[in-house]
Every structure is written in structure tokens, then in C-alpha cells.
Coordinates of C-alpha atoms in Angstrom, one line a residue:
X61 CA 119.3 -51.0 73.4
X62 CA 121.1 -51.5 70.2
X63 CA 118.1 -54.3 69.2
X64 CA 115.4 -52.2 70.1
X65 CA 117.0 -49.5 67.8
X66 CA 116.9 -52.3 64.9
X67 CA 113.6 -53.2 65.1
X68 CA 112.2 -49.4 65.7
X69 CA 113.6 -48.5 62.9
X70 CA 112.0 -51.4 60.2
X71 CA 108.8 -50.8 62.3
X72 CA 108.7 -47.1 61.3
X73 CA 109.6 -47.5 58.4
X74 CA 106.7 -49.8 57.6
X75 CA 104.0 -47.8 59.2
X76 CA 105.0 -44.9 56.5
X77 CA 104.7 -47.0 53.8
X78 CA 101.0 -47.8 55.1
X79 CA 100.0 -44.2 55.2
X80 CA 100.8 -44.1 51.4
X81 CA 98.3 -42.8 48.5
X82 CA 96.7 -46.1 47.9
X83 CA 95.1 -45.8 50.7
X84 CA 92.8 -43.5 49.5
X85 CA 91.3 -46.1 48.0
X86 CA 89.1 -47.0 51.1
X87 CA 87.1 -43.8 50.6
X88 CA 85.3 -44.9 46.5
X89 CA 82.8 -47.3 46.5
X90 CA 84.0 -51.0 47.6
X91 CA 82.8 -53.1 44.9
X92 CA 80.6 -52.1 41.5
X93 CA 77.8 -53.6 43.2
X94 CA 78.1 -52.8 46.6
X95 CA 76.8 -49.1 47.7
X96 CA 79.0 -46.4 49.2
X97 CA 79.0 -45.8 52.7
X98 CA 78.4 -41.7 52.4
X99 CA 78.9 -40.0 55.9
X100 CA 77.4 -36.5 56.7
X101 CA 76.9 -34.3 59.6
X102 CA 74.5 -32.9 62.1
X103 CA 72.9 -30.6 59.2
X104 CA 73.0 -33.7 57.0
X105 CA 75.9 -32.5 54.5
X106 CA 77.9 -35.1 52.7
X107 CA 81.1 -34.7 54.2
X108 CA 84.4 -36.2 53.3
X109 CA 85.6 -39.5 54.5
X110 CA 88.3 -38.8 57.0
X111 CA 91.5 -40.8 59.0
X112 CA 90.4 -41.9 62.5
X113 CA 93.9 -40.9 63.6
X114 CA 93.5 -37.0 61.9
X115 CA 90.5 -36.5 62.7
X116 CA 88.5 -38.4 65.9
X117 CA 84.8 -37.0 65.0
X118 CA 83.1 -39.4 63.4
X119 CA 80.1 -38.1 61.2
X120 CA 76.5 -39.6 61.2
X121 CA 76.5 -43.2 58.8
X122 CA 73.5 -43.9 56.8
X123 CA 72.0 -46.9 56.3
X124 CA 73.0 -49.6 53.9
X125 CA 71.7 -49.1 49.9
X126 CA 72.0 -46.8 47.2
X127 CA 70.5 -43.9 48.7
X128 CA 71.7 -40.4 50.1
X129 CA 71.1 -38.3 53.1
X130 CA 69.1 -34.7 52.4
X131 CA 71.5 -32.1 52.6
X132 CA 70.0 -29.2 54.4
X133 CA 72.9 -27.0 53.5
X134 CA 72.1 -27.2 49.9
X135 CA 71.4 -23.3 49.0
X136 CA 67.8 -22.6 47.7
X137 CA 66.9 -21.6 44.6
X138 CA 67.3 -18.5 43.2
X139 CA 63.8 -15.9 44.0
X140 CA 61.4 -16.9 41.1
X141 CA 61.6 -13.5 39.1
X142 CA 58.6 -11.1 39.8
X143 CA 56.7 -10.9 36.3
X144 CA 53.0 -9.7 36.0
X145 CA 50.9 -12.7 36.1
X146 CA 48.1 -10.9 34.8
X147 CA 49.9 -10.3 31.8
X148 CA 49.9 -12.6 29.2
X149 CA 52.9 -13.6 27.6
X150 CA 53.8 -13.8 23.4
X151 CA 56.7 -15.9 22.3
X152 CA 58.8 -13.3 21.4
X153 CA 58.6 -12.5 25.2
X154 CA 59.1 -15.8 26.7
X155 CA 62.4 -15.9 24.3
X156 CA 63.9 -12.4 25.7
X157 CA 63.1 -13.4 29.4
X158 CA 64.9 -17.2 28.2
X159 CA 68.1 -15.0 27.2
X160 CA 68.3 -13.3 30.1
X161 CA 67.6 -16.1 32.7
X162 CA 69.0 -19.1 31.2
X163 CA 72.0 -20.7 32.8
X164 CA 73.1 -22.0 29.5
X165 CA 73.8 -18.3 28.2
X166 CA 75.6 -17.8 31.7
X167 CA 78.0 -20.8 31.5
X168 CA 78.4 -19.9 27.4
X169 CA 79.4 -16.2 28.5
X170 CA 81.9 -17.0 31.7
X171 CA 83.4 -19.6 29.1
X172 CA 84.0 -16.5 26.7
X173 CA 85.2 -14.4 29.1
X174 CA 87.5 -17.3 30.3
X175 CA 88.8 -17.6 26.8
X176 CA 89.6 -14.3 26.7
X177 CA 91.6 -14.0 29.4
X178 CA 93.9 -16.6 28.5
X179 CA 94.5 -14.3 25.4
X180 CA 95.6 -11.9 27.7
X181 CA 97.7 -14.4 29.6
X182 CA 99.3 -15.5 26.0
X183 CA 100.0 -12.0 25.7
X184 CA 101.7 -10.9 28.5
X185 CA 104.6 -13.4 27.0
X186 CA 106.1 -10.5 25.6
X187 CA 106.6 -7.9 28.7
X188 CA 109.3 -8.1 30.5
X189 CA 109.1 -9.8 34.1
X190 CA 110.5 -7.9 37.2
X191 CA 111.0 -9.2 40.5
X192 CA 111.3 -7.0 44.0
X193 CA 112.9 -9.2 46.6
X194 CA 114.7 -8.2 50.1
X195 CA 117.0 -10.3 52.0
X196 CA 118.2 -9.9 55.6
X197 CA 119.9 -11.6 58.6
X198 CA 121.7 -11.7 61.7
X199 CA 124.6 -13.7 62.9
X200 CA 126.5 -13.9 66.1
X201 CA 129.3 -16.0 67.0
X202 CA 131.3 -16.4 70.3
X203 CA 134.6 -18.1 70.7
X204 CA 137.6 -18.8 73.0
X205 CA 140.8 -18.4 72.9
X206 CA 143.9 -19.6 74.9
X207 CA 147.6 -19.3 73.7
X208 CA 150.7 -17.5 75.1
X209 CA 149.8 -13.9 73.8
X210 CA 146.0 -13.5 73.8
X211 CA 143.2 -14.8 76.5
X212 CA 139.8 -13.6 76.3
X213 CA 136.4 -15.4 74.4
X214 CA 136.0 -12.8 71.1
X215 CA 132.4 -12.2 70.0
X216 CA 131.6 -11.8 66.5
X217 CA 128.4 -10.2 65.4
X218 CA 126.8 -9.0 62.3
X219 CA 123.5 -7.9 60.3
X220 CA 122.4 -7.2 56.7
X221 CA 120.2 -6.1 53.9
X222 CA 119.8 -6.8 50.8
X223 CA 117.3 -5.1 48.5
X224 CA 117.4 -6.2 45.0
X225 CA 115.4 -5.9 41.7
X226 CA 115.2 -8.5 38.5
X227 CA 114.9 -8.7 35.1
X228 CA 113.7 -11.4 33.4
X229 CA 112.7 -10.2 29.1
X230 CA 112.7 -13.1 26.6
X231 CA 113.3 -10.8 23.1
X232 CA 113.2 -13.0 20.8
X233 CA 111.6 -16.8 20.1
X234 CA 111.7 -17.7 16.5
X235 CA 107.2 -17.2 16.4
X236 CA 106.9 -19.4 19.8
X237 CA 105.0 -16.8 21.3
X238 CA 103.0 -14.9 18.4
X239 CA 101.7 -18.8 17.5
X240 CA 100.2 -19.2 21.0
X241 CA 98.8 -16.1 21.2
X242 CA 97.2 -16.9 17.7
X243 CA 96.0 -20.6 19.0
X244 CA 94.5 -18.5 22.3
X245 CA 92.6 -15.9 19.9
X246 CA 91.2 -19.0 17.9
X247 CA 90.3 -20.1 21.0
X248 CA 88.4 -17.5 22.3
X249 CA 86.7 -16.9 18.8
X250 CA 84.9 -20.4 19.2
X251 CA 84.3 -19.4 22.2
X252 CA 82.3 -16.1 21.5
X253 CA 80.9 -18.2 18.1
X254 CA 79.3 -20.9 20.7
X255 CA 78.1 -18.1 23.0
X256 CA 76.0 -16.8 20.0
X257 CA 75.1 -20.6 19.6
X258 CA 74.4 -20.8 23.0
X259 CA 71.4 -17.9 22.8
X260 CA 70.1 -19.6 18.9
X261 CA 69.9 -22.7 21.2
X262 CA 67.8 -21.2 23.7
X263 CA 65.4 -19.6 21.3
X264 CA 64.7 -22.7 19.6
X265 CA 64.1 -24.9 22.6
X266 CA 61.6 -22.0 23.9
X267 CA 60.3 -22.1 20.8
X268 CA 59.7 -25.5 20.3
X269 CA 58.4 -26.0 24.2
X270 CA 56.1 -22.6 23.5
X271 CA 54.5 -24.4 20.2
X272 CA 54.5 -27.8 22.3
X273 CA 52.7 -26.1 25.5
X274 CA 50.0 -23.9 23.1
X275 CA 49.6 -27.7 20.9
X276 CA 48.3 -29.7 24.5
X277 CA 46.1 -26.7 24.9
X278 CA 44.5 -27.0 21.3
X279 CA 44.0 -30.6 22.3
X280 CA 42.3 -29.4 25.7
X281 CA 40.2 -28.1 23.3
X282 CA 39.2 -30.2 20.4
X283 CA 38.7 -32.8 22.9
X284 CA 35.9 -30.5 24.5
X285 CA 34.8 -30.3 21.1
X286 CA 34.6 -34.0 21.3
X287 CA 33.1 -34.3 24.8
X288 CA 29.9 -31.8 24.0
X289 CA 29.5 -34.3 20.7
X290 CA 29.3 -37.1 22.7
X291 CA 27.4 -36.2 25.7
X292 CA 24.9 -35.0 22.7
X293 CA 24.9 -38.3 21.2
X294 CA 24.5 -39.2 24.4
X295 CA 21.4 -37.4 24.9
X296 CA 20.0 -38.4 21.2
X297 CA 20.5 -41.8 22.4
X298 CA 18.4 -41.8 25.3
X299 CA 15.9 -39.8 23.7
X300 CA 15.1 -42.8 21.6
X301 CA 15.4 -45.2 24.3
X302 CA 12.6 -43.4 25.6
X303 CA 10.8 -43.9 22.4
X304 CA 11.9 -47.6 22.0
X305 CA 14.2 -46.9 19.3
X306 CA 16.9 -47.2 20.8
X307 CA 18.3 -50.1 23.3
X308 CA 20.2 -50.4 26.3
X309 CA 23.7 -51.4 24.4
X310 CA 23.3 -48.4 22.4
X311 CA 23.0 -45.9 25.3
X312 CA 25.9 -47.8 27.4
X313 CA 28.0 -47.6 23.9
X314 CA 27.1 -43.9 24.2
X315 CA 28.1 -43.4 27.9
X316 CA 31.4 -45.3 27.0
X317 CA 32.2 -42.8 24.3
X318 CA 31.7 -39.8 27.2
X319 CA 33.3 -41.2 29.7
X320 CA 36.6 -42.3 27.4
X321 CA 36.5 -38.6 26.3
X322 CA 36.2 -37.1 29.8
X323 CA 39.5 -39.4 30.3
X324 CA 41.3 -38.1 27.6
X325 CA 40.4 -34.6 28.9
X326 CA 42.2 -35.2 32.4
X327 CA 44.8 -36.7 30.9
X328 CA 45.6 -34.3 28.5
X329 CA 45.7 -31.7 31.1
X330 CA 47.9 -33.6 33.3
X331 CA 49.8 -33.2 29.6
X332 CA 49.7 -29.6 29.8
X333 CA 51.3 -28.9 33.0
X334 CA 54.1 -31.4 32.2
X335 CA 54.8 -29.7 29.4
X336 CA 54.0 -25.8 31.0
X337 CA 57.1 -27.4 33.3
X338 CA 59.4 -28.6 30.3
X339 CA 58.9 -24.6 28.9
X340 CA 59.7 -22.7 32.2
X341 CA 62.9 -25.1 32.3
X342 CA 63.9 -23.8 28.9
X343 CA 63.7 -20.8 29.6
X344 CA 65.9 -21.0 33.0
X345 CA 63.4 -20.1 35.2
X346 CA 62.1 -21.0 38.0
X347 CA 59.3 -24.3 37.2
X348 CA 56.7 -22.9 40.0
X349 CA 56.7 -19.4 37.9
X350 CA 52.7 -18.8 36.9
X351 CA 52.6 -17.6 33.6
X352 CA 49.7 -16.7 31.2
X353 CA 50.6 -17.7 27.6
X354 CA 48.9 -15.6 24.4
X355 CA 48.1 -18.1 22.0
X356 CA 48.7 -16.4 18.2
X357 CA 46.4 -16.7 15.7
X358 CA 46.4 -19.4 13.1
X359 CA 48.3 -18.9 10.4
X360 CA 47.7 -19.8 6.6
X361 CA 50.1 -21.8 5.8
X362 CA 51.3 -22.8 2.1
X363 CA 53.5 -25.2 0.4
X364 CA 56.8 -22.9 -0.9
X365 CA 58.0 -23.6 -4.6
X366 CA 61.5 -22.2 -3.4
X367 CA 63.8 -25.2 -2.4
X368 CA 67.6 -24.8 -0.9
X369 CA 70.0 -25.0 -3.3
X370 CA 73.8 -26.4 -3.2
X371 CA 75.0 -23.0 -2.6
X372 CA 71.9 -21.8 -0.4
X373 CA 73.1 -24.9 1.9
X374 CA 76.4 -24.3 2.0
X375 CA 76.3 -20.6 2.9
X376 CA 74.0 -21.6 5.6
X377 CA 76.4 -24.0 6.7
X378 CA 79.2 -21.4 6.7
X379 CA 77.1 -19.3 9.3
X380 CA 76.3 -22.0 11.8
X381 CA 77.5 -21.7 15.3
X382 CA 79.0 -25.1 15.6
X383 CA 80.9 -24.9 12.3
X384 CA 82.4 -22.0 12.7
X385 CA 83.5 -22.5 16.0
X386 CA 84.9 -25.8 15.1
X387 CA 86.5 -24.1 12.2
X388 CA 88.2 -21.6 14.5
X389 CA 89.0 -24.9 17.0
X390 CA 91.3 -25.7 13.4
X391 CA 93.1 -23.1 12.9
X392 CA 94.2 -22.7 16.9
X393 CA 95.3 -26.3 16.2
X394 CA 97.4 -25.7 13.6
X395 CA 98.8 -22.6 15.3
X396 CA 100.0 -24.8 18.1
X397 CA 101.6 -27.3 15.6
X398 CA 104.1 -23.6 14.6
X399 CA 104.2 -23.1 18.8
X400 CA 105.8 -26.5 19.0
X401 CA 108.4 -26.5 16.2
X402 CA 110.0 -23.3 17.2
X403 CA 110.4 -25.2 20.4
X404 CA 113.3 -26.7 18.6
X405 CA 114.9 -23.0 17.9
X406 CA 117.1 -21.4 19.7
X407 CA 115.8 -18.2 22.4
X408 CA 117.4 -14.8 23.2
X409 CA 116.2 -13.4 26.0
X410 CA 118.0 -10.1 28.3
X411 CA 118.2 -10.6 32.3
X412 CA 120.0 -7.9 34.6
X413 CA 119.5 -7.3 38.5
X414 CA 120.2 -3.9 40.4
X415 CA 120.5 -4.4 44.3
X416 CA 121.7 -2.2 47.4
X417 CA 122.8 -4.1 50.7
X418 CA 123.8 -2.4 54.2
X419 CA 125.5 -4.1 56.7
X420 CA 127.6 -3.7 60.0
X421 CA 129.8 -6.0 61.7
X422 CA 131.3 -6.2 65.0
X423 CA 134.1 -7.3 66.8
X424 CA 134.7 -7.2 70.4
X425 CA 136.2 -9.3 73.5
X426 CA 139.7 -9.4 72.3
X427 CA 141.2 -7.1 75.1
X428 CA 141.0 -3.9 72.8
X429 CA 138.2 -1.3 72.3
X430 CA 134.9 -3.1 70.0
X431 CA 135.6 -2.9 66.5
X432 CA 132.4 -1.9 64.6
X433 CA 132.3 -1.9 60.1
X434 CA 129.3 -0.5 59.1
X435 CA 129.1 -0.6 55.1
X436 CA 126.8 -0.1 51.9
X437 CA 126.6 -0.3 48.1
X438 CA 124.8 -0.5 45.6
X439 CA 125.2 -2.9 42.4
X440 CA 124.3 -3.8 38.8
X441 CA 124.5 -6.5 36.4
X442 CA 122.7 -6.7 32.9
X443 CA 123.0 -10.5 30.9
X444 CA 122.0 -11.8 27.6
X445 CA 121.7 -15.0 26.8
X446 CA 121.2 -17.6 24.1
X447 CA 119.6 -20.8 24.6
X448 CA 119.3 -23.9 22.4
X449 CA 117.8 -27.2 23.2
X450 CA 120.1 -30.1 22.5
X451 CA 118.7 -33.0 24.0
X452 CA 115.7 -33.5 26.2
X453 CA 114.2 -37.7 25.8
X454 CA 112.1 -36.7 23.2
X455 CA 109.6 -34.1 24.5
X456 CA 109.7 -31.5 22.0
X457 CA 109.1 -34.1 19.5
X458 CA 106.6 -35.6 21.5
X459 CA 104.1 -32.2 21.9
X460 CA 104.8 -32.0 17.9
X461 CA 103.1 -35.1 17.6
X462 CA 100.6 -34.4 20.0
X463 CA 100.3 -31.4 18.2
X464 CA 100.1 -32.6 14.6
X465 CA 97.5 -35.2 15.5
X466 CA 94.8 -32.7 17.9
X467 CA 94.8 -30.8 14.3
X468 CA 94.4 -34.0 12.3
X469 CA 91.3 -34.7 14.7
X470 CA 89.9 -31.1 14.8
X471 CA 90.0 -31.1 11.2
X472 CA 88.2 -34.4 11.5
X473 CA 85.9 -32.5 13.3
X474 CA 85.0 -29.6 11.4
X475 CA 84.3 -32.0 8.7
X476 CA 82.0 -34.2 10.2
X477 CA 80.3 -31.2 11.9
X478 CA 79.9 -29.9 8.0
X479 CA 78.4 -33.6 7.7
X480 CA 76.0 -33.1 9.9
X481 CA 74.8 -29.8 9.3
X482 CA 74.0 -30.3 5.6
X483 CA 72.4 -33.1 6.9
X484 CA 69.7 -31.1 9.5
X485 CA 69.1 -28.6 7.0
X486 CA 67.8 -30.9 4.0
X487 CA 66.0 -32.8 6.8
X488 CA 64.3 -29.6 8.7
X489 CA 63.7 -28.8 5.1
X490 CA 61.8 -31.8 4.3
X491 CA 60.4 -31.8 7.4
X492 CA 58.4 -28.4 7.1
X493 CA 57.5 -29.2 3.1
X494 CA 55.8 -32.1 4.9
X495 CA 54.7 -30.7 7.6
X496 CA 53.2 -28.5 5.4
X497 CA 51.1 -31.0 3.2
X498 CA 50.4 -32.9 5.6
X499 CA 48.3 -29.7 7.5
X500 CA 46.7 -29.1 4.2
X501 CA 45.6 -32.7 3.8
X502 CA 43.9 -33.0 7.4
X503 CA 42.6 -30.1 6.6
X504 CA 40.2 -31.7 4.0
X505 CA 39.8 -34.4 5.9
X506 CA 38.6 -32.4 8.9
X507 CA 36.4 -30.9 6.6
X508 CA 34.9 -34.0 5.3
X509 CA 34.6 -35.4 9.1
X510 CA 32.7 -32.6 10.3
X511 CA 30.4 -32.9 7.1
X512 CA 30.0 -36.4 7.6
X513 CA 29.8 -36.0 11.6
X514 CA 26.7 -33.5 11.5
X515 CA 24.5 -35.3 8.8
X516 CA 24.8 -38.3 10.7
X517 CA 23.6 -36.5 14.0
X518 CA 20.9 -35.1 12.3
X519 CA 19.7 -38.0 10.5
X520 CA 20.0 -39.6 14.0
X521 CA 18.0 -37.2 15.5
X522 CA 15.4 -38.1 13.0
X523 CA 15.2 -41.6 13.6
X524 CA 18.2 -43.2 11.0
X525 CA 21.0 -44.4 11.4
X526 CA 22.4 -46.2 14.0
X527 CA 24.3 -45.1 17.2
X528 CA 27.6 -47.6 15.7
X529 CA 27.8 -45.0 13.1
X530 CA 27.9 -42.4 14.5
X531 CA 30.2 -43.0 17.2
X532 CA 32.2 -44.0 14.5
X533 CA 31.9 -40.8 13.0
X534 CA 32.5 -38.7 16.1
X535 CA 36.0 -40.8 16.5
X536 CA 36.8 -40.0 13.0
X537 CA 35.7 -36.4 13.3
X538 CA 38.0 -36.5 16.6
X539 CA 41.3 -38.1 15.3
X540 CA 41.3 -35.7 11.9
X541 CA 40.7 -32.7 14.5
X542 CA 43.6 -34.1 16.7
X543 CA 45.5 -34.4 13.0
X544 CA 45.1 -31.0 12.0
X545 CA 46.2 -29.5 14.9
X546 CA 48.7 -31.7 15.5
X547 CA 50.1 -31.2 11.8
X548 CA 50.0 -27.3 12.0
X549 CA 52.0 -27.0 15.2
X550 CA 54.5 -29.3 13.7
X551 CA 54.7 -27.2 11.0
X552 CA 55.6 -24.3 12.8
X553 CA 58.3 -26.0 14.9
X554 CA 59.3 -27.2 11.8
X555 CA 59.9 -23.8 10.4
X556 CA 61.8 -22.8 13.9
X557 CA 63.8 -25.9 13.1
X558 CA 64.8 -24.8 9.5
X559 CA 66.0 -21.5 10.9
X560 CA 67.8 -22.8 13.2
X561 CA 69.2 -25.3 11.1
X562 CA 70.4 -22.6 8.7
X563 CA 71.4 -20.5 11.9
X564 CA 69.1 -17.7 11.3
X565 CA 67.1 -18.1 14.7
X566 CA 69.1 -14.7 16.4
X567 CA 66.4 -13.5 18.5
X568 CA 63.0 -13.0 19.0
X569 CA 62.0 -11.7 16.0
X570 CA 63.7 -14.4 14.1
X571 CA 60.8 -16.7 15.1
X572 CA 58.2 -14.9 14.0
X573 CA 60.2 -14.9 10.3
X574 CA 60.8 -18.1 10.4
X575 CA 57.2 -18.8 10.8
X576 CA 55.8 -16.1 7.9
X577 CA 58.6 -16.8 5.9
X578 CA 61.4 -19.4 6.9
X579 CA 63.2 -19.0 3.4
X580 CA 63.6 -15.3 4.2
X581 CA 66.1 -15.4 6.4
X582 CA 68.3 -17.7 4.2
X583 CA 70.9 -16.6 1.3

């Protein structure tokens, strides 16, 4: 018996240690390049890997390779949001439905809220802390007794209560608390700053996926344009291949031109949808949502003399969301550097308990009548105390470090956000100036293209000229078409870019300033 005992024990002893945390390890993926062997169950959800020996259902095991099951439990997508389709739908409207529907703004406003909560916990540092607690039992005890003067087996019984109340009130700290609750307001300002950054984030990327959508459809139709000049070249062609002017290269050079244009029109409209998709995504909702979009009208738009200056630049810088909030990110760091040193300080803080307690107690078996005690009170005790930290393996001086070197990097931070943000605005700058020249140069060249385009056709259709040319001419009048176009919507994203750069891009009717004027919303 006594070796079965000595090898039980080492035996049990071992099987613990097998059911350690390490073992965890079984449920990741084996190897880098080996695939994990994902379970689910009978609705196909991903389940859990779990112990044979906790749990003896085994769910269903997929097949080898790097792919997962559906999961039929995954919740559908929200109802697509019931919006006229027969109305159609401006820019400034697509940016107030984006505000309201966009799960960026959602996760930028619960993180604000979040932020200011924990202010409130901070806060509540300097109320006092009371504690209700009650306490009660029952004993019994029996015994016997034998000796010359007393027989008998004495029982001993009791019950009690105890109802008590504590104080806990830290008074005073040296600035502990007052420096956290500064770090948490910091805190909670970025936060708010980046919510605001949050909804300039969403305009712009409507913005830019409204100008985007409304460019593929000016290219839907410039390349009609092109298609009716071809299919009438087309037609000149044959014309004169009917009068023998003309010869059978020519009119399949002429078909080639038609067909490669009926291409580009299908492809540019497979274009168009992907990019309809891209601007419902922006604006967080649903990608099956039909909507109509009003194209504006063209706008005239002209080089401006006015250029940022230094201190145009820097006052923009000093409203954008990012450097602001990582300016407020700072100063909570530095705050906690002053929460960590007055850990070093002594604390005074008050503690004090009132209680009441009832309890009886009786007596009986010892030959004589039961003795019963039944009793009560009722009890105070108020405490102050002092406490200073002498010695604890360096972890006060530890968070100081910690401390001192989260602000050294947050100050980092803010300056290589300030970096950066100069940076966008002279570039968004340049980029509209050439945005802007560039629209005005296709412009002419459009201009000379069409000019060039119909007195070729017309001398064609009068016998001169060749079909080379003038296929040539189509292309050219095509491309400086494409070019205009392409150059004027840049330009306006351009202008959505400055006033964002610059933080200026609020709301909806930002965008339309930026686009009339985009130094107008600047200092």
C-alpha cells in the first residue's frame, strides 16, 4: 500500500503539470506554413478549440488549406436606409447622409464619450469611498464531561450580526490626483479634436469619390462623343469605297477605330459602377443603395495670384485635427510625468468605521436551568493616517521613466505631425495651381482638336485627305477631350484637398467654398 501511495502521488503530480498554460499552444496555427485546423458547428460558426476531456462534442472539421467555413450566424447588414430614388442627389447631400451613416464618425464618437468617462473616473479620486458590509454566523458546540462533582455533556450555542459601515477619504496627495485628472481631460480633448477630424475626413473622401464617380461619367460621355465620330468616319469611309476612293484597309482601319471605342465604352462603365461602389462605401452606406447623382455645372475656373504664406501655413496648421489632438496627446503626457513624481510624496488620507452587532449565546446541559446572553452595541472608530513610500524595487522610479519618455515621444509626435502637415498643404497647394493650368491648357488644346477634327472630316467628305489622318485626328480630338475633363475634376478634388489640408472642410458647405474659392476659407 505504502508503494502504491509513492508512485500515485509523482503520477498526479505530473498529470498537473501537463494540464499547464502551454498547452494552449495546440489551439494557433502549427507551423507558419501549415493552415489552421478551424472547427465550427452545425450552423457553421467558428467555434473555439476545446479539451476532449472538458468537453466530449466534437464540432464539424474542415478540410485541409487556408480556407474558412461560411458562418451562417454572422448578423446581416444593417436595412439599406430608405432614400427617394427618384430624387437626385447634390454633394452637399451625399456629405450630410455620409455624417450620419458612417461608421467612422460612430467609432470617433463612442471613443469621445469613452474618453470622457474616464475623466469622470479620474474625478471621482476625490470623494470619499464608503462601504456597507454585514456579517453573521452560528456556532454550536457540544462536550462531555466526567470528574467527581459534575456529569453531564454541556452544549454551547451562539449566533451574531454584525452590521458595519466604512470610510475610506484620501485628503490630501501632494497634486497626484489633480495631474491625472488633467492627463484624462487632455485625453478626452484629442479625443473630441479627432472626432471633428473624423467628420473632415468623411467629407473629403465623399468628396473626392463624388468628383471621381461624376469624372467616369464625363468619360461615358466624351467617349460617345468619340463613338458617333467614328461610326461617321466610318460611314464617310464606305461612302467612298463605293465610289472607289476609298479601299478595303481604309474601311477595316475605320471599323477598328469603332469597335476599340465601343470597348472603351463598356469598360468605362464597368468603371463607373466600381467607383458608384467605392462612393456608397464612403459614405457608410449600404453598396446595393440606388442613388441618382446631380452632376453640377462646370465651373470657370482661374489661376489665383494669392499664394499661402508662412504665417497663412502655420495658422492652418494650428487648426488641423491631427495636430491639435496630438498637441493635447502632449500636454496629458507631461501631466502624467507630475502624477508620477508625487508618487514619491507622502499621502494623508481619514478612514473611520461605525458598526452595530447583536448576539445571543447559550448555555445548557450542565445540570442547572439553560443559561441564555442575549446582547448588542453599537461602535465607532475614526483614523488618520500618513503614508510615505520608502522602498519598493524601483517602481516609482520606473513609471517616471516610463513617463518621461511617452512625453519625449509624443512630443516627437506632434512635431513630425507639424512636419507633415506643412508638407500637405504646400503640396495640395501646388497641386490645385496645377491642376489649374493644366485645365486651362487642355482647354486650348481641345479647342484646337475639335478645329482640326471637323476640317478634316469635311475635307474628307469632299474627297481629300486620307482616312490615316483623320483617325489620327479623331484620337487626338479624343485624348485632349479625355484631358480636359480629366484636368478639371482634378482640379476640384484638388481644391477639396487644400481645404482639407488647411482643415477648413467642416461640412457640407465647406465643399462648395472650397471649390468657388479654396483660399476663402483660409487665415
Amino acid at each position: 500500500m505504502k508503494h502504491a501511495l509513492s508512485t500515485l502521488f509523482p503520477s498526479a503530480f505530473f498529470c498537473l503539470l501537463c494540464g499547464c498554460a502551454t498547452t494552449s499552444l495546440h489551439d494557433a496555427p502549427p507551423a507558419p506554413d501549415q493552415p489552421w485546423a478551424a472547427t465550427s458547428d452545425e450552423h457553421g460558426m467558428i467555434t473555439p478549440p476545446q479539451s476532449q476531456h472538458l468537453h466530449h462534442h466534437k464540432g464539424l472539421a474542415l478540410p485541409p488549406g487556408y480556407r474558412l467555413p461560411t458562418d451562417y450566424t454572422l448578423p446581416h447588414q444593417d436595412t439599406p436606409l430608405h432614400l427617394p430614388p427618384d430624387h437626385s442627389y447634390s454633394l452637399p447631400e451625399l456629405v450630410d447622409i455620409a455624417q450620419s451613416s458612417s461608421p467612422t464618425t460612430r467609432v470617433a464618437w463612442n471613443a469621445a464619450r469613452d474618453s470622457a468617462l474616464a475623466t469622470g473616473l479620474t474625478r471621482a479620486a476625490y470623494l470619499p469611498q464608503l462601504t456597507a458590509s454585514v456579517i453573521g454566523g452560528y456556532g454550536h458546540l457540544n462536550t462531555h464531561i466526567s470528574n467527581s462533582t459534575m456529569h453531564g455533556s454541556p452544549r454551547l450555542s451562539g449566533e451574531g450580526e454584525v452590521q458595519a459601515l466604512s470610510l475610506s477619504w484620501l485628503l490630501f496627495d501632494f497634486g497626484k490626483r489633480s495631474a491625472s485628472i488633467s492627463a484624462a481631460q487632455q485625453n478626452s480633448l484629442a479625443s473630441n479634436i479627432l472626432f471633428t477630424g473624423a467628420h473632415q475626413k468623411v467629407v473629403y473622401e465623399v468628396t473626392s469619390a463624388y468628383y471621381l464617380t461624376i469624372a467616369i461619367e464625363a468619360h461615358i460621355h466624351l467617349i460617345e462623343q468619340a463613338l458617333h465620330n467614328t461610326r461617321a468616319i466610318e460611314r464617310a469611309v464606305k461612302a467612298r469605297l463605293l465610289n472607289g476612293q476609298a479601299t478595303v484597309i481604309d474601311t477595316a482601319r475605320a471599323e477598328q477605330a469603332t469597335a476599340q471605342a465601343e470597348l472603351n465604352l463598356v469598360q468605362t462603365r464597368g468603371d463607373l459602377e466600381n467607383h458608384y461602389l467605392a462612393l456608397m462605401t464612403a459614405m457608410g452606406i449600404s453598396p446595393t443603395t440606388r442613388l441618382s447623382l446631380q452632376k453640377e455645372a462646370d465651373r470657370a475656373l482661374t489661376v489665383h495670384d494669392v499664394t499661402l504664406s508662412e504665417k497663412m501655413v502655420q495658422e492652418s496648421v494650428a487648426r488641423r485635427p491631427d495636430v491639435l489632438a496630438a498637441y493635447a496627446k502632449a500636454r496629458a503626457s507631461r501631466s502624467q510625468i507630475q502624477a508620477a513624481r508625487a508618487e514619491f510624496l507622502p499621502k494623508v488620507s481619514l478612514s473611520g468605521n461605525a458598526a452595530y452587532g447583536v448576539g445571543h449565546l447559550g448555555l445548557s446541559g450542565l445540570g442547572s436551568s439553560p443559561l441564555s446572553v442575549n446582547g448588542n452595541g453599537f461602535g465607532g472608530l475614526i483614523l488618520g493616517q500618513i503614508t510615505m513610500p520608502i522602498f519598493d524595487g524601483g517602481m516609482r522610479q520606473a513609471q517616471l521613466k516610463r513617463s518621461k519618455d511617452q512625453a519625449d515621444s509624443a512630443d516627437a509626435q506632434l512635431r513630425d505631425t507639424r512636419y507633415h502637415s506643412v508638407q500637405s498643404i504646400v503640396s495640395a497647394e501646388n497641386t490645385l495651381h496645377t491642376g489649374v493650368s493644366a485645365y486651362q491648357a487642355a482647354q486650348k488644346i481641345e479647342h484646337t482638336a475639335q478645329t482640326a477634327f471637323d476640317a478634316a472630316l469635311a475635307s474628307y467628305n469632299t474627297g481629300e485627305g486620307s482616312v490615316t489622318r483623320l483617325l489620327d485626328l479623331q484620337t487626338s480630338l479624343f485624348n485632349a477631350t479625355i484631358m480636359r475633363s480629366d484636368s478639371y475634376y482634378t482640379t476640384l478634388i484638388a481644391a477639396a484637398s487644400l481645404a482639407f489640408a488647411t482643415g477648413s472642410l467642416g461640412d457640407a458647405n465647406a465643399v462648395q467654398n472650397s471649390i468657388t474659392d479654396p483660399y476663402e476659407a483660409t487665415p
